[in-house]
Amino acid sequence: MSETPTVDAEVRPEAEDQSETFDRMMREVSDLLERHDMAGLVDYVQELHSADIADLIEQLHSDERATFIAATRGILDAEVFIHLDEIVRDEVLEYLRPEELAAVVSELDTDDAVYLIEDMDEADQREVLAAVTPEDRAALEEGLGYGEDTAGRLMQRDLISVPEFWTIGQTIDYLRETDDLPDEFYEIFVVDPRHRPIGSVPLNRAMRSKRPVRISEIMEAEPRIIPVDMDQEEVAYIFKQYRLTSAPVVDATGRLIGVITVDDVVEIIEEEAGEDILRLAGVADDDLFDTVLSTTRTRFTWLLVNLGTAVLASIVIGLFDATMEQVIALAVLMPIVASMGGNAGTQTLTVTVRAIATRDLTSANALRLLNKEFLISLINGVLFAVLVGLVAWAWFGVPLLGGVIALAMIINMVIAGISGMLVPMALDRLNIDPAIASSVFVTTITDIVGFFAFLGLAALVLL
Amino acid sequence: MSETPTVDAEVRPEAEDQSETFDRMMREVSDLLERHDMAGLVDYVQELHSADIADLIEQLHSDERATFIAATRGILDAEVFIHLDEIVRDEVLEYLRPEELAAVVSELDTDDAVYLIEDMDEADQREVLAAVTPEDRAALEEGLGYGEDTAGRLMQRDLISVPEFWTIGQTIDYLRETDDLPDEFYEIFVVDPRHRPIGSVPLNRAMRSKRPVRISEIMEAEPRIIPVDMDQEEVAYIFKQYRLTSAPVVDATGRLIGVITVDDVVEIIEEEAGEDILRLAGVADDDLFDTVLSTTRTRFTWLLVNLGTAVLASIVIGLFDATMEQVIALAVLMPIVASMGGNAGTQTLTVTVRAIATRDLTSANALRLLNKEFLISLINGVLFAVLVGLVAWAWFGVPLLGGVIALAMIINMVIAGISGMLVPMALDRLNIDPAIASSVFVTTITDIVGFFAFLGLAALVLL
């Protein structure tokens, strides 16, 4: 190893991390836009990766975006639009003329093109479809015909398939002579005479085999087959579980009609996990780039539901106003019981929602896990009961008050543990996304149980 | 398309979804274990994919696991252990003798083998290292030498690299004649005389090129290079951003020493997103398969922090006990103000945490987004102020009480919006994971501000 200064100097730029690189690009673009140096902008942008260009467009102000698109008209790679956040994309596509849009769509693979036009309103969609070639139109219409969030929308129609009796030599010659090959592919599919997939040959295996070797000798039989109407979450699960790079997609008769590759699945995995995080907090997807009014509206809905549950809790408190008037310490302490229950419930429900998403929670272990949650919440309930009981006693000098809050704490934390697990499981059974609705149910339960148990016990014991 | 019944019958089994397939496998394995049919179990398990076997082991009771491992001793694919959840894996590896463990480790690729032994205690690790071949030992020790969560731990050392002056023909001959090739590879790396990566040739492009074509003619220059000490989150970001299938890893002198493939990255993407979900709720990773006591302990810590903040809020309430004694309606209504603030704050902080993770929040747009959050919380604050003010007035017949709660609501929701954004950003600056600590800070702020604003204003205005 010859560690010379020159080598080192060449390596150094890699040390800049991605955020720093991005900040640098952003400053450069902002500068060029400010100086109205459109030729410079075009030169600079042409050096960048389409994913980075998309990120830059997302970060621009709305008026800068218009200028940016006008300046880079015609030179932007079609891929840029695929990488854009949905809300920004809608805005940017408005700036393109129908024939420009058609050019973008024609440049893309089927799955990406469908992804681009699927959310357009019908008039715009028709305009684009009218402007592309008949073959592209047919492919797009077929793609749009598959249900949203299904394998059909994800798949790429271009693929390589060969019969099993071919040799490696024949296959290589075929690849070398055919012009109309997909841009990227990782394996060669093997089909029977009815065009049903019966195996696949990873490219590296094909490359290291000699010309006379038959495909049937080196193919991996029994490929994991994806039906065209399979839900995309299911597709993502199969890719993750079996570490697939690509998989064949078949129609209802079992014929090979497309291929899904891992890069599409990476996006879905991230999307789904991100969705769950936001949904647990009552936020719609794509919140960040949305307008103030639209964001306010979707968040309002969730807060309104929360207001309902908060008023419900207040009604429960109101039942005991006479009790509180006599022992004002109850009013001071009651949020502790509700808050601890809410947090314990949130812990359990989050673990449960996540376990449902990753399929670690099954009918085989549900009862065992429920039992575990019960034990955990009982132990923590008792521990915090002792702690809070002592605090309350010391604070207000009334031992019985400590006893009341301790008992209420145990009750509420056990209820929190059990409902934190049962609520998401029940919602999942009812085919409601547990990430969306669980936390409002669980915290309502822990608020009401918390206030009712504490104030109710106090009314019985202290008065 | 000839839709005959036979074709249909062959396709039907695909219609069973993955959860149903898994439930069926689980019943089969439980049955075999119950009937002590170990020969049947071995036969059945050998038909299954290693990822499914791992899931089955996770679902078994602890005593069933011991039986399962004893029965399948020696026939389990080494990959099974890689797919296992960490806590279950530790348990299962205890059942293996050192030489069995060494056999498992030798069977795996470097990155997987390092992953398997990195969490073992030192004595076990030494035992395994002593039992493998010297070459394997050297590779493992090198792997363990890289920092945890870095590219070095993820990379596979086996790769294909060729000089740029080779032809496709030479490359293919080299692949056909070399026995010691990696199991899977997606591209051929091109290196300079100092073994630094200067390009790559995707396999599909190599396959469709004729024998005399030079590598330099078809290679993609300027590959995305991963330094060996790069953090895995950064690696995952680069793979996602540029839709990579594999990428070269270099040491400090820029020499090509390994390759990272997309399947490793898929796991990291899922892991990181899953971690954030759990951390936002105050749960440690791997909670599901952990023991009751260990889970109770980690959740206890978080609940203890929460108890501290709840007591803090109670102290604030306690400052106004005289006020509440005179107007008990305050005690009834005060949780509404705190709860609405907490929820609004959680919405904002979740969006912020997510945007930091996906790198959509940058220094370029931070101020703009803060301004947006301020507007959103102001609008929603005013809307809910009117709503809650009217409810309070109607409920207790005191217009001034409505005014007080309305004003407190606006204050608390605006504070919620601003702190929901500033707290995670500040934590990120301090290199603290915003997913872990944000929500406790933000809800403490909204509780204290909520109670203080409402009760304080009431003390000023109503008495």
PDB file of C-alpha atoms in Angstrom, chain A residues 153-296:
ATOM      1  CA  ARG A 153     -48.436  -0.593 -11.303  1.00  0.00           C
ATOM      2  CA  LEU A 154     -44.919  -1.434 -10.142  1.00  0.00           C
ATOM      3  CA  MET A 155     -43.892  -3.757 -12.894  1.00  0.00           C
ATOM      4  CA  GLN A 156     -41.795  -3.025 -15.913  1.00  0.00           C
ATOM      5  CA  ARG A 157     -43.085  -4.687 -19.097  1.00  0.00           C
ATOM      6  CA  ASP A 158     -39.726  -4.990 -20.865  1.00  0.00           C
ATOM      7  CA  LEU A 159     -37.939  -8.158 -19.852  1.00  0.00           C
ATOM      8  CA  ILE A 160     -35.790 -10.947 -21.219  1.00  0.00           C
ATOM      9  CA  SER A 161     -37.307 -14.398 -21.446  1.00  0.00           C
ATOM     10  CA  VAL A 162     -35.943 -17.496 -23.160  1.00  0.00           C
ATOM     11  CA  PRO A 163     -37.087 -21.106 -23.509  1.00  0.00           C
ATOM     12  CA  GLU A 164     -35.352 -23.652 -21.290  1.00  0.00           C
ATOM     13  CA  PHE A 165     -33.921 -25.644 -24.203  1.00  0.00           C
ATOM     14  CA  TRP A 166     -31.751 -22.718 -25.354  1.00  0.00           C
ATOM     15  CA  THR A 167     -28.030 -22.704 -24.649  1.00  0.00           C
ATOM     16  CA  ILE A 168     -26.024 -19.913 -23.040  1.00  0.00           C
ATOM     17  CA  GLY A 169     -24.489 -19.248 -26.446  1.00  0.00           C
ATOM     18  CA  GLN A 170     -27.895 -18.776 -28.083  1.00  0.00           C
ATOM     19  CA  THR A 171     -28.970 -16.525 -25.229  1.00  0.00           C
ATOM     20  CA  ILE A 172     -25.864 -14.337 -25.447  1.00  0.00           C
ATOM     21  CA  ASP A 173     -26.250 -14.034 -29.223  1.00  0.00           C
ATOM     22  CA  TYR A 174     -29.888 -13.077 -28.758  1.00  0.00           C
ATOM     23  CA  LEU A 175     -28.923 -10.363 -26.262  1.00  0.00           C
ATOM     24  CA  ARG A 176     -26.181  -9.056 -28.523  1.00  0.00           C
ATOM     25  CA  GLU A 177     -28.432  -8.891 -31.576  1.00  0.00           C
ATOM     26  CA  THR A 178     -31.635  -7.504 -30.090  1.00  0.00           C
ATOM     27  CA  ASP A 179     -31.789  -3.734 -29.892  1.00  0.00           C
ATOM     28  CA  ASP A 180     -34.994  -3.363 -27.965  1.00  0.00           C
ATOM     29  CA  LEU A 181     -33.759  -4.617 -24.583  1.00  0.00           C
ATOM     30  CA  PRO A 182     -34.756  -3.189 -21.191  1.00  0.00           C
ATOM     31  CA  ASP A 183     -32.334  -0.584 -19.796  1.00  0.00           C
ATOM     32  CA  GLU A 184     -31.525  -2.678 -16.783  1.00  0.00           C
ATOM     33  CA  PHE A 185     -32.114  -6.294 -15.928  1.00  0.00           C
ATOM     34  CA  TYR A 186     -30.667  -8.641 -13.351  1.00  0.00           C
ATOM     35  CA  GLU A 187     -31.884 -12.004 -14.468  1.00  0.00           C
ATOM     36  CA  ILE A 188     -33.122 -13.855 -17.522  1.00  0.00           C
ATOM     37  CA  PHE A 189     -36.503 -15.490 -17.140  1.00  0.00           C
ATOM     38  CA  VAL A 190     -37.120 -18.978 -18.424  1.00  0.00           C
ATOM     39  CA  VAL A 191     -40.611 -19.639 -19.791  1.00  0.00           C
ATOM     40  CA  ASP A 192     -42.517 -22.686 -20.960  1.00  0.00           C
ATOM     41  CA  PRO A 193     -44.236 -22.811 -24.393  1.00  0.00           C
ATOM     42  CA  ARG A 194     -47.281 -21.094 -22.875  1.00  0.00           C
ATOM     43  CA  HIS A 195     -45.047 -18.261 -21.699  1.00  0.00           C
ATOM     44  CA  ARG A 196     -45.407 -19.133 -18.034  1.00  0.00           C
ATOM     45  CA  PRO A 197     -42.273 -18.522 -15.907  1.00  0.00           C
ATOM     46  CA  ILE A 198     -40.654 -21.763 -14.815  1.00  0.00           C
ATOM     47  CA  GLY A 199     -37.290 -20.480 -13.684  1.00  0.00           C
ATOM     48  CA  SER A 200     -34.693 -17.756 -13.848  1.00  0.00           C
ATOM     49  CA  VAL A 201     -30.987 -17.403 -14.489  1.00  0.00           C
ATOM     50  CA  PRO A 202     -29.158 -14.674 -12.556  1.00  0.00           C
ATOM     51  CA  LEU A 203     -26.928 -12.788 -15.004  1.00  0.00           C
ATOM     52  CA  ASN A 204     -23.741 -13.581 -13.105  1.00  0.00           C
ATOM     53  CA  ARG A 205     -24.485 -17.277 -13.441  1.00  0.00           C
ATOM     54  CA  ALA A 206     -25.158 -16.888 -17.159  1.00  0.00           C
ATOM     55  CA  MET A 207     -21.871 -15.033 -17.600  1.00  0.00           C
ATOM     56  CA  ARG A 208     -19.722 -17.625 -15.953  1.00  0.00           C
ATOM     57  CA  SER A 209     -21.253 -20.540 -17.865  1.00  0.00           C
ATOM     58  CA  LYS A 210     -19.745 -21.763 -21.120  1.00  0.00           C
ATOM     59  CA  ARG A 211     -21.588 -21.348 -24.437  1.00  0.00           C
ATOM     60  CA  PRO A 212     -22.864 -24.937 -24.885  1.00  0.00           C
ATOM     61  CA  VAL A 213     -24.437 -25.097 -21.400  1.00  0.00           C
ATOM     62  CA  ARG A 214     -28.227 -25.405 -21.536  1.00  0.00           C
ATOM     63  CA  ILE A 215     -30.390 -22.844 -19.741  1.00  0.00           C
ATOM     64  CA  SER A 216     -32.308 -25.668 -18.077  1.00  0.00           C
ATOM     65  CA  GLU A 217     -29.093 -26.878 -16.430  1.00  0.00           C
ATOM     66  CA  ILE A 218     -28.284 -23.623 -14.649  1.00  0.00           C
ATOM     67  CA  MET A 219     -31.692 -22.068 -14.068  1.00  0.00           C
ATOM     68  CA  GLU A 220     -33.157 -21.685 -10.620  1.00  0.00           C
ATOM     69  CA  ALA A 221     -36.443 -23.518 -10.794  1.00  0.00           C
ATOM     70  CA  GLU A 222     -39.616 -22.477  -8.984  1.00  0.00           C
ATOM     71  CA  PRO A 223     -39.169 -18.705  -9.006  1.00  0.00           C
ATOM     72  CA  ARG A 224     -41.241 -16.608  -6.570  1.00  0.00           C
ATOM     73  CA  ILE A 225     -44.082 -15.519  -8.850  1.00  0.00           C
ATOM     74  CA  ILE A 226     -45.977 -12.276  -8.286  1.00  0.00           C
ATOM     75  CA  PRO A 227     -49.616 -12.168  -9.497  1.00  0.00           C
ATOM     76  CA  VAL A 228     -50.331  -8.866 -11.225  1.00  0.00           C
ATOM     77  CA  ASP A 229     -53.062  -7.915  -8.747  1.00  0.00           C
ATOM     78  CA  MET A 230     -50.953  -8.515  -5.617  1.00  0.00           C
ATOM     79  CA  ASP A 231     -50.896  -5.587  -3.174  1.00  0.00           C
ATOM     80  CA  GLN A 232     -47.628  -3.663  -3.162  1.00  0.00           C
ATOM     81  CA  GLU A 233     -47.102  -4.233   0.563  1.00  0.00           C
ATOM     82  CA  GLU A 234     -47.277  -7.958  -0.066  1.00  0.00           C
ATOM     83  CA  VAL A 235     -44.783  -7.541  -2.920  1.00  0.00           C
ATOM     84  CA  ALA A 236     -42.417  -5.587  -0.661  1.00  0.00           C
ATOM     85  CA  TYR A 237     -42.714  -8.295   1.988  1.00  0.00           C
ATOM     86  CA  ILE A 238     -41.767 -11.044  -0.483  1.00  0.00           C
ATOM     87  CA  PHE A 239     -38.759  -9.068  -1.737  1.00  0.00           C
ATOM     88  CA  LYS A 240     -37.524  -8.415   1.809  1.00  0.00           C
ATOM     89  CA  GLN A 241     -38.213 -11.887   3.093  1.00  0.00           C
ATOM     90  CA  TYR A 242     -36.492 -13.720   0.244  1.00  0.00           C
ATOM     91  CA  ARG A 243     -33.900 -11.028  -0.576  1.00  0.00           C
ATOM     92  CA  LEU A 244     -35.002 -10.848  -4.210  1.00  0.00           C
ATOM     93  CA  THR A 245     -33.450  -8.560  -6.795  1.00  0.00           C
ATOM     94  CA  SER A 246     -36.230  -9.023  -9.307  1.00  0.00           C
ATOM     95  CA  ALA A 247     -39.309 -11.195  -9.660  1.00  0.00           C
ATOM     96  CA  PRO A 248     -41.595 -12.216 -12.547  1.00  0.00           C
ATOM     97  CA  VAL A 249     -45.153 -10.903 -12.668  1.00  0.00           C
ATOM     98  CA  VAL A 250     -47.914 -13.045 -14.201  1.00  0.00           C
ATOM     99  CA  ASP A 251     -51.475 -12.379 -15.320  1.00  0.00           C
ATOM    100  CA  ALA A 252     -54.522 -14.395 -14.249  1.00  0.00           C
ATOM    101  CA  THR A 253     -53.658 -17.176 -16.680  1.00  0.00           C
ATOM    102  CA  GLY A 254     -50.111 -17.450 -15.336  1.00  0.00           C
ATOM    103  CA  ARG A 255     -48.413 -15.872 -18.360  1.00  0.00           C
ATOM    104  CA  LEU A 256     -45.279 -13.790 -17.747  1.00  0.00           C
ATOM    105  CA  ILE A 257     -46.218 -10.152 -18.394  1.00  0.00           C
ATOM    106  CA  GLY A 258     -43.675  -8.096 -16.464  1.00  0.00           C
ATOM    107  CA  VAL A 259     -40.911  -7.850 -13.922  1.00  0.00           C
ATOM    108  CA  ILE A 260     -40.580  -5.984 -10.634  1.00  0.00           C
ATOM    109  CA  THR A 261     -37.096  -4.903  -9.569  1.00  0.00           C
ATOM    110  CA  VAL A 262     -35.771  -4.194  -6.112  1.00  0.00           C
ATOM    111  CA  ASP A 263     -35.336  -0.430  -6.635  1.00  0.00           C
ATOM    112  CA  ASP A 264     -39.103   0.028  -6.890  1.00  0.00           C
ATOM    113  CA  VAL A 265     -39.519  -2.011  -3.744  1.00  0.00           C
ATOM    114  CA  VAL A 266     -36.984   0.046  -1.772  1.00  0.00           C
ATOM    115  CA  GLU A 267     -39.196   3.062  -2.296  1.00  0.00           C
ATOM    116  CA  ILE A 268     -42.281   1.213  -1.120  1.00  0.00           C
ATOM    117  CA  ILE A 269     -40.582  -0.046   2.016  1.00  0.00           C
ATOM    118  CA  GLU A 270     -39.558   3.468   2.921  1.00  0.00           C
ATOM    119  CA  GLU A 271     -42.935   4.877   2.012  1.00  0.00           C
ATOM    120  CA  GLU A 272     -44.856   2.398   4.123  1.00  0.00           C
ATOM    121  CA  ALA A 273     -42.665   2.831   7.203  1.00  0.00           C
ATOM    122  CA  GLY A 274     -42.781   6.613   6.833  1.00  0.00           C
ATOM    123  CA  GLU A 275     -46.554   6.519   6.466  1.00  0.00           C
ATOM    124  CA  ASP A 276     -46.912   4.602   9.719  1.00  0.00           C
ATOM    125  CA  ILE A 277     -44.787   7.113  11.634  1.00  0.00           C
ATOM    126  CA  LEU A 278     -46.861  10.025  10.388  1.00  0.00           C
ATOM    127  CA  ARG A 279     -50.186   8.262  10.791  1.00  0.00           C
ATOM    128  CA  LEU A 280     -49.459   7.372  14.407  1.00  0.00           C
ATOM    129  CA  ALA A 281     -49.165  11.103  15.022  1.00  0.00           C
ATOM    130  CA  GLY A 282     -52.266  11.998  13.024  1.00  0.00           C
ATOM    131  CA  VAL A 283     -50.567  13.548  10.026  1.00  0.00           C
ATOM    132  CA  ALA A 284     -51.371  12.890   6.371  1.00  0.00           C
ATOM    133  CA  ASP A 285     -48.598  11.845   4.018  1.00  0.00           C
ATOM    134  CA  ASP A 286     -46.712  14.426   2.021  1.00  0.00           C
ATOM    135  CA  ASP A 287     -47.325  17.038   4.630  1.00  0.00           C
ATOM    136  CA  LEU A 288     -43.979  18.807   4.248  1.00  0.00           C
ATOM    137  CA  PHE A 289     -44.371  20.186   0.752  1.00  0.00           C
ATOM    138  CA  ASP A 290     -48.078  20.833   0.957  1.00  0.00           C
ATOM    139  CA  THR A 291     -49.530  24.350   1.250  1.00  0.00           C
ATOM    140  CA  VAL A 292     -50.317  25.900   4.614  1.00  0.00           C
ATOM    141  CA  LEU A 293     -54.063  25.707   4.060  1.00  0.00           C
ATOM    142  CA  SER A 294     -54.133  22.106   2.921  1.00  0.00           C
ATOM    143  CA  THR A 295     -51.851  21.017   5.778  1.00  0.00           C
ATOM    144  CA  THR A 296     -53.909  22.960   8.287  1.00  0.00           C
TER     145      THR A 296
END
